[in-house]
mmCIF file of C-alpha atoms in Angstrom:
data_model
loop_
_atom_site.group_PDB
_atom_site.id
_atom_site.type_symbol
_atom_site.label_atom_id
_atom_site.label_comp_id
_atom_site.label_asym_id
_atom_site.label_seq_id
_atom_site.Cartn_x
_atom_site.Cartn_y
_atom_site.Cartn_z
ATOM 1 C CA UNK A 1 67.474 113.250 -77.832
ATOM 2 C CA UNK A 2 63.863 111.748 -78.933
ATOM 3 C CA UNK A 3 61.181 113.661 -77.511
ATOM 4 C CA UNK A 4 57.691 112.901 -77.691
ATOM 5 C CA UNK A 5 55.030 115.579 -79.218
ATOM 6 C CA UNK A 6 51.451 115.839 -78.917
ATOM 7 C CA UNK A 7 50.064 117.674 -81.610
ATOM 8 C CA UNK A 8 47.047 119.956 -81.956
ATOM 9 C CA UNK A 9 45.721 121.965 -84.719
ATOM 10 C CA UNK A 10 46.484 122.379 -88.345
ATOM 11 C CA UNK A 11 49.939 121.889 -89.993
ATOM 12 C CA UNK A 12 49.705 124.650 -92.510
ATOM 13 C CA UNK A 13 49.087 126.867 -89.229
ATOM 14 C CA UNK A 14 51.121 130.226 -89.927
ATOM 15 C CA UNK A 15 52.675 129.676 -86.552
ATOM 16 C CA UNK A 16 53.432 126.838 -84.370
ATOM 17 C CA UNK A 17 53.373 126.982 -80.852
ATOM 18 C CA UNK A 18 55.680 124.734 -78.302
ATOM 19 C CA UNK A 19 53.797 124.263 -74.492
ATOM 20 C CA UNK A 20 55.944 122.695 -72.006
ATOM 21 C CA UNK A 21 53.996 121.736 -69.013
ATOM 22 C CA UNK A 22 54.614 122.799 -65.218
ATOM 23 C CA UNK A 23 56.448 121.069 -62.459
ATOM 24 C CA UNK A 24 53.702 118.025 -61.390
ATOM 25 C CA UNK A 25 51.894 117.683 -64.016
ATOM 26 C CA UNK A 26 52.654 116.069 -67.389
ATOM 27 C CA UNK A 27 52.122 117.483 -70.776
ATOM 28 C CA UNK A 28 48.450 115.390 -71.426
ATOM 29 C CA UNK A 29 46.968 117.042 -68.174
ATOM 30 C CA UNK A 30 43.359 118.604 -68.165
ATOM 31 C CA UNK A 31 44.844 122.272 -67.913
ATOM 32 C CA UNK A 32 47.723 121.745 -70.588
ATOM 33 C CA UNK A 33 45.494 119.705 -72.759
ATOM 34 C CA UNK A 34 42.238 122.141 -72.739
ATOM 35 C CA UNK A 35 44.730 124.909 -73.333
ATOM 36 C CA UNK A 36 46.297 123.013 -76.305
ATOM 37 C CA UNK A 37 42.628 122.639 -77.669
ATOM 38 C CA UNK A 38 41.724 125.723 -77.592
ATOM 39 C CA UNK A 39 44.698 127.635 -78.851
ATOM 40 C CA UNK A 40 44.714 124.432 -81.927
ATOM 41 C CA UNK A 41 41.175 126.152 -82.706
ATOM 42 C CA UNK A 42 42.007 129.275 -83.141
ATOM 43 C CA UNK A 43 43.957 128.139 -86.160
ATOM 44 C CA UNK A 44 47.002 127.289 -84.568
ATOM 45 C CA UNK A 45 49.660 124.375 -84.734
ATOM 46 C CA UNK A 46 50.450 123.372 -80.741
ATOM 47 C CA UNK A 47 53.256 120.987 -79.579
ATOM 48 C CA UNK A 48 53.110 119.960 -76.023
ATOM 49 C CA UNK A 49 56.318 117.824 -75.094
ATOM 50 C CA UNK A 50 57.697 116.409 -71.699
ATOM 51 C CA UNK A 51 61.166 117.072 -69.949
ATOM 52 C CA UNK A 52 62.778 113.797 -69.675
ATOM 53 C CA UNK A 53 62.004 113.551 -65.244
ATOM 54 C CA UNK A 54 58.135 113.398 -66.493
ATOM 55 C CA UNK A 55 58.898 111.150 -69.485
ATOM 56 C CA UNK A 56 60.389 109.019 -67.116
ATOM 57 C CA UNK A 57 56.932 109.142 -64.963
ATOM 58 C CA UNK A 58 54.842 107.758 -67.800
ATOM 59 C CA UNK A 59 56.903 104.473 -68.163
ATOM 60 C CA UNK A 60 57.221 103.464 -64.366
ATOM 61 C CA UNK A 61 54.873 105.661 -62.688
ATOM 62 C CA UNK A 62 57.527 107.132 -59.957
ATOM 63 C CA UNK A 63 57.045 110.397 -58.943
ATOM 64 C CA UNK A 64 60.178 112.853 -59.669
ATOM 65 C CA UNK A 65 61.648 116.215 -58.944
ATOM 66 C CA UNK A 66 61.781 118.308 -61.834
ATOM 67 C CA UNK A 67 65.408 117.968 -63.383
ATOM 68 C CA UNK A 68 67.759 120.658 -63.150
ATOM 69 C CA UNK A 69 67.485 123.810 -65.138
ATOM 70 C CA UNK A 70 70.508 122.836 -67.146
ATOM 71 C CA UNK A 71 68.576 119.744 -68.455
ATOM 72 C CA UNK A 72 65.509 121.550 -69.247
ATOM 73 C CA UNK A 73 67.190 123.828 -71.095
ATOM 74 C CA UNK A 74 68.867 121.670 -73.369
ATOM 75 C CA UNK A 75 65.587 119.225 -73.795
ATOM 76 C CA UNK A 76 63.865 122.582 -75.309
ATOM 77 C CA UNK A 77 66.952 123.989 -77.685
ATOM 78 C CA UNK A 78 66.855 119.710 -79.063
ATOM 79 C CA UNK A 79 63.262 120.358 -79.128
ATOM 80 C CA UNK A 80 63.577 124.080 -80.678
ATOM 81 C CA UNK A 81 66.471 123.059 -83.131
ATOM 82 C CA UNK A 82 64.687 119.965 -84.111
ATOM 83 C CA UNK A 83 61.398 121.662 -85.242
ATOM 84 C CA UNK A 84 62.986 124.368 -86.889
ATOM 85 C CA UNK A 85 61.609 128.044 -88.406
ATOM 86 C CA UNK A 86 62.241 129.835 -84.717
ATOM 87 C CA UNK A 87 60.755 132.681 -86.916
ATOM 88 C CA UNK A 88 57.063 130.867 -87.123
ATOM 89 C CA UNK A 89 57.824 129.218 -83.439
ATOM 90 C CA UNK A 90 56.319 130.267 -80.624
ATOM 91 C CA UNK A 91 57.460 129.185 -77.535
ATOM 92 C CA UNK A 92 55.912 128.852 -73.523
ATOM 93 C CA UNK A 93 54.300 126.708 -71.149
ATOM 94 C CA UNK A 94 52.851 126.154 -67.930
ATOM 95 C CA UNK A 95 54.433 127.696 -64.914
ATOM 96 C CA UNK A 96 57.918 126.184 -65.009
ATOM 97 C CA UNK A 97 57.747 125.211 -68.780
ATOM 98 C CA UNK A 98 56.664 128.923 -69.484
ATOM 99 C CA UNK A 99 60.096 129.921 -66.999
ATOM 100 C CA UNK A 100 62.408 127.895 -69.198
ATOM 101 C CA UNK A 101 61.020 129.258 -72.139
ATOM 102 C CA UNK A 102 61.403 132.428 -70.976
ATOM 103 C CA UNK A 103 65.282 131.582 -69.953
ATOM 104 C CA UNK A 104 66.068 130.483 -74.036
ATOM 105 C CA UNK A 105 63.476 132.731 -76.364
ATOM 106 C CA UNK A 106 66.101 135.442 -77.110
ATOM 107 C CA UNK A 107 68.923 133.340 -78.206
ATOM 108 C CA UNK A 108 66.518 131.478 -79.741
ATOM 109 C CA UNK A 109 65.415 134.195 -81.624
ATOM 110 C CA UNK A 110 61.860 133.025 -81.382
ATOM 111 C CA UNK A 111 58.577 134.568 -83.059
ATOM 112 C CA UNK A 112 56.802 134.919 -79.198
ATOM 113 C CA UNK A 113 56.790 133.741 -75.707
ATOM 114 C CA UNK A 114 53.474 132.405 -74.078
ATOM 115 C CA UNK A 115 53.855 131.849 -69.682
ATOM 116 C CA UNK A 116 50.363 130.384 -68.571
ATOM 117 C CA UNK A 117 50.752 131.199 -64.762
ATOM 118 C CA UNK A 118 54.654 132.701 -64.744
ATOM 119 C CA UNK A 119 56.189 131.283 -61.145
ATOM 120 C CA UNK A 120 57.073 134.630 -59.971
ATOM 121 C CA UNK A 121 58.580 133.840 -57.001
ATOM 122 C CA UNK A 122 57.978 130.159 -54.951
ATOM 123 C CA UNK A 123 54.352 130.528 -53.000
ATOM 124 C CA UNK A 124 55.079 132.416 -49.660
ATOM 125 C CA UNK A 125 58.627 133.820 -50.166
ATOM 126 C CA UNK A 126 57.685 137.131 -52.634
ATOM 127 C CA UNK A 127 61.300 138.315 -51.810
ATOM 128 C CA UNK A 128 62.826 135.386 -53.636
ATOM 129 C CA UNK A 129 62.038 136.421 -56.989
ATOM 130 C CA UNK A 130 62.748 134.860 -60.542
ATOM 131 C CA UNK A 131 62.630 137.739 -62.644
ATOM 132 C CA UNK A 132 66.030 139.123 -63.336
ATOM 133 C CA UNK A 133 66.310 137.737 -66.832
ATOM 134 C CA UNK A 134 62.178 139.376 -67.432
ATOM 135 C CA UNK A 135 63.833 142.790 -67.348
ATOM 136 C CA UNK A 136 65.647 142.231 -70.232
ATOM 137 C CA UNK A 137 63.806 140.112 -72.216
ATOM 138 C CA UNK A 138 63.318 141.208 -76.224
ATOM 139 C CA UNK A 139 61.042 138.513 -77.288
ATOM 140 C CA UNK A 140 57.066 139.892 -77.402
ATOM 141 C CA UNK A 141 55.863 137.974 -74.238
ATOM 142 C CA UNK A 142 52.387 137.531 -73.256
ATOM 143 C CA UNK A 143 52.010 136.177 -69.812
ATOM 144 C CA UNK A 144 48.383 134.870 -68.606
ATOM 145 C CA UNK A 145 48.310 135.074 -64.775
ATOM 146 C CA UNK A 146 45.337 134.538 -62.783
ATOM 147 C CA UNK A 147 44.688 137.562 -59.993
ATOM 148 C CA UNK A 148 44.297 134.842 -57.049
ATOM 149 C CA UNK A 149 47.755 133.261 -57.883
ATOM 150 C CA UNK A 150 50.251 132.745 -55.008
ATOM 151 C CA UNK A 151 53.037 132.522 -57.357
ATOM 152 C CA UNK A 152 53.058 136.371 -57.768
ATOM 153 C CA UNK A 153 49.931 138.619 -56.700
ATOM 154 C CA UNK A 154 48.727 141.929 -59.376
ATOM 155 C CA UNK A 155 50.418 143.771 -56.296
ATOM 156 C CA UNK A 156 53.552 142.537 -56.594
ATOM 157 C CA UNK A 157 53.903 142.361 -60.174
ATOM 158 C CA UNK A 158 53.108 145.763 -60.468
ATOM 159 C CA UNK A 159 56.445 146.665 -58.842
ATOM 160 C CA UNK A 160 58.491 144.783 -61.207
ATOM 161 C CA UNK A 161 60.309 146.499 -63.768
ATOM 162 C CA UNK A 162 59.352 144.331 -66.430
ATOM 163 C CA UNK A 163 60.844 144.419 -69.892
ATOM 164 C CA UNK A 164 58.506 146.691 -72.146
ATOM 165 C CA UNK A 165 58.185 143.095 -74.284
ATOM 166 C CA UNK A 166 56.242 141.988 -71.734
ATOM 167 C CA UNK A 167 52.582 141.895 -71.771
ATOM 168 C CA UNK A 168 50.339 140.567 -69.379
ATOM 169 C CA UNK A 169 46.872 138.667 -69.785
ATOM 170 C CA UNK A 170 44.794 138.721 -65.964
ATOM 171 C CA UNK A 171 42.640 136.105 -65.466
ATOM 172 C CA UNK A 172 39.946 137.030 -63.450
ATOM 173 C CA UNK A 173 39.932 135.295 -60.207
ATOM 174 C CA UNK A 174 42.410 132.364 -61.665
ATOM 175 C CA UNK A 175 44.860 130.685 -59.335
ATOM 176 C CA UNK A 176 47.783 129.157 -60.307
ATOM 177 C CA UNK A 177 45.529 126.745 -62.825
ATOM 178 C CA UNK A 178 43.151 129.412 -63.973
ATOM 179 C CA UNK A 179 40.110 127.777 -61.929
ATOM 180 C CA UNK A 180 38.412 130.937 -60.222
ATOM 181 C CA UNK A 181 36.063 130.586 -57.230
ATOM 182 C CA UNK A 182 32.343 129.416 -57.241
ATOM 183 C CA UNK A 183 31.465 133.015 -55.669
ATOM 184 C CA UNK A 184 33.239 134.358 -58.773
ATOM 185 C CA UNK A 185 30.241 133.904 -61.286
ATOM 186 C CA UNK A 186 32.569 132.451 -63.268
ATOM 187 C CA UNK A 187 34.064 128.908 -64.413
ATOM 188 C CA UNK A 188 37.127 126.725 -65.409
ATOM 189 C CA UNK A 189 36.257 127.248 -69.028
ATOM 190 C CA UNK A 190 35.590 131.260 -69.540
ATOM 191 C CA UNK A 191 38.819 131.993 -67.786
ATOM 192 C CA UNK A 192 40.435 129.402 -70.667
ATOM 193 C CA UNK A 193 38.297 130.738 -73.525
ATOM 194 C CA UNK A 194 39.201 134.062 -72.449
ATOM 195 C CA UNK A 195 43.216 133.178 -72.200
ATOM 196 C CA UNK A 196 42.732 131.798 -75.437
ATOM 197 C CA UNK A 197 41.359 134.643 -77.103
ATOM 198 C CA UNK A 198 44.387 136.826 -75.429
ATOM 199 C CA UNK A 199 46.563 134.323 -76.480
ATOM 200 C CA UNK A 200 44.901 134.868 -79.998
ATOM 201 C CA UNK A 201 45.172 138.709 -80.492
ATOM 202 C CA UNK A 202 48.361 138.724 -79.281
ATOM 203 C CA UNK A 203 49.546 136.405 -81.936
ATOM 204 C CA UNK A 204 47.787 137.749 -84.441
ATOM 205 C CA UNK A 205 49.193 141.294 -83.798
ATOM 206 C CA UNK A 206 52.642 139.546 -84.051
ATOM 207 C CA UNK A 207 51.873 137.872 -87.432
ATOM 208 C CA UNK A 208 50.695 141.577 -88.952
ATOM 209 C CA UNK A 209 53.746 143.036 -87.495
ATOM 210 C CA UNK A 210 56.017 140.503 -89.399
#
């Protein structure tokens, strides 16, 4: 399976870092590519790649449903497998990337896990909930969520007995894409400087831990 990789940041990076990108939007978007950016200068190597329904989408332009979790799965073990070191590889995405990465970091014994915006549960059904495999998880997880998101509300989260692995990042007044409101005082950018820097510490903690 050939899969195509955008690349950010040096390749003597101590760790790389894999982004998959959510369910509508490809991997050279404004959110996945300003979060690429950002992480790259922080010293890091970043990968964003597309699952094949999107790949698709950039040679004819059709608009797909995502392919099934099966599929997804298997595009990021090729993509895991192919880039080697799982023990410099960190792993994540947006939304639905950051889910499927969070379905295959264990057995892929992966350094960390980054979700930008976990899917919690779909927007207006919080009973339906995609977490069962979150109370398990072993991997050191950092999830970045914004506190407006309808994909799982501070509220709700804080009910879920989430794996002690599992750390999470609040961005302040972020929906599903981070972007806060104008009444916020705040912008696009801080709440993506400030995920970065999470996403930083985080990483760094891992690397003195090793």
């Amino acid at each position: 399976m050939t899969v195509d990789i955008i690349w950010n940041g040096p390749q003597t990076a101590d760790l790389t870092i894999i982004l998959a990108h959510g369910a509508g939007a490809p991997m050279d978007s404004p959110f996945m590519t300003e979060m690429a950016q950002r992480l790259a200068t922080h010293g890091y190597r970043v990968g964003r790649f597309e699952f094949p329904y999107m790949a698709k989408r950039r040679i004819d332009g059709k608009k797909r449903p995502p392919d099934r979790a099966p599929v997804l799965i298997e595009t990021f073990h090729s993509l895991i497998n192919h880039i080697g070191a799982p023990e410099r590889l960190v792993i994540g995405g947006k939304s639905m990337g950051g889910r499927i990465a969070s379905m295959i970091a264990d057995n892929m014994t992966v350094k960390g896990l980054l979700c930008l915006g976990y899917p919690f549960h779909p927007t207006g059904k919080p009973e339906k909930t995609r977490i069962d495999h979150l109370h398990t998880l072993k991997t050191p997880t950092l999830i970045c969520h914004g506190t407006r998101d309808p994909f799982g509300s501070p509220d709700e989260i804080a009910k879920y007995s989430l794996s002690p692995a599992v750390l999470m990042h609040w961005v302040e007044d972020g929906n599903h894409d981070f972007t806060p409101r104008k009444s916020s005082g705040r912008d696009t950018g801080q709440n993506l400087d400030d995920c970065a820097r999470a996403i930083h510490s985080f990483l760094q903690n891992l690397i003195s831990l090793s």
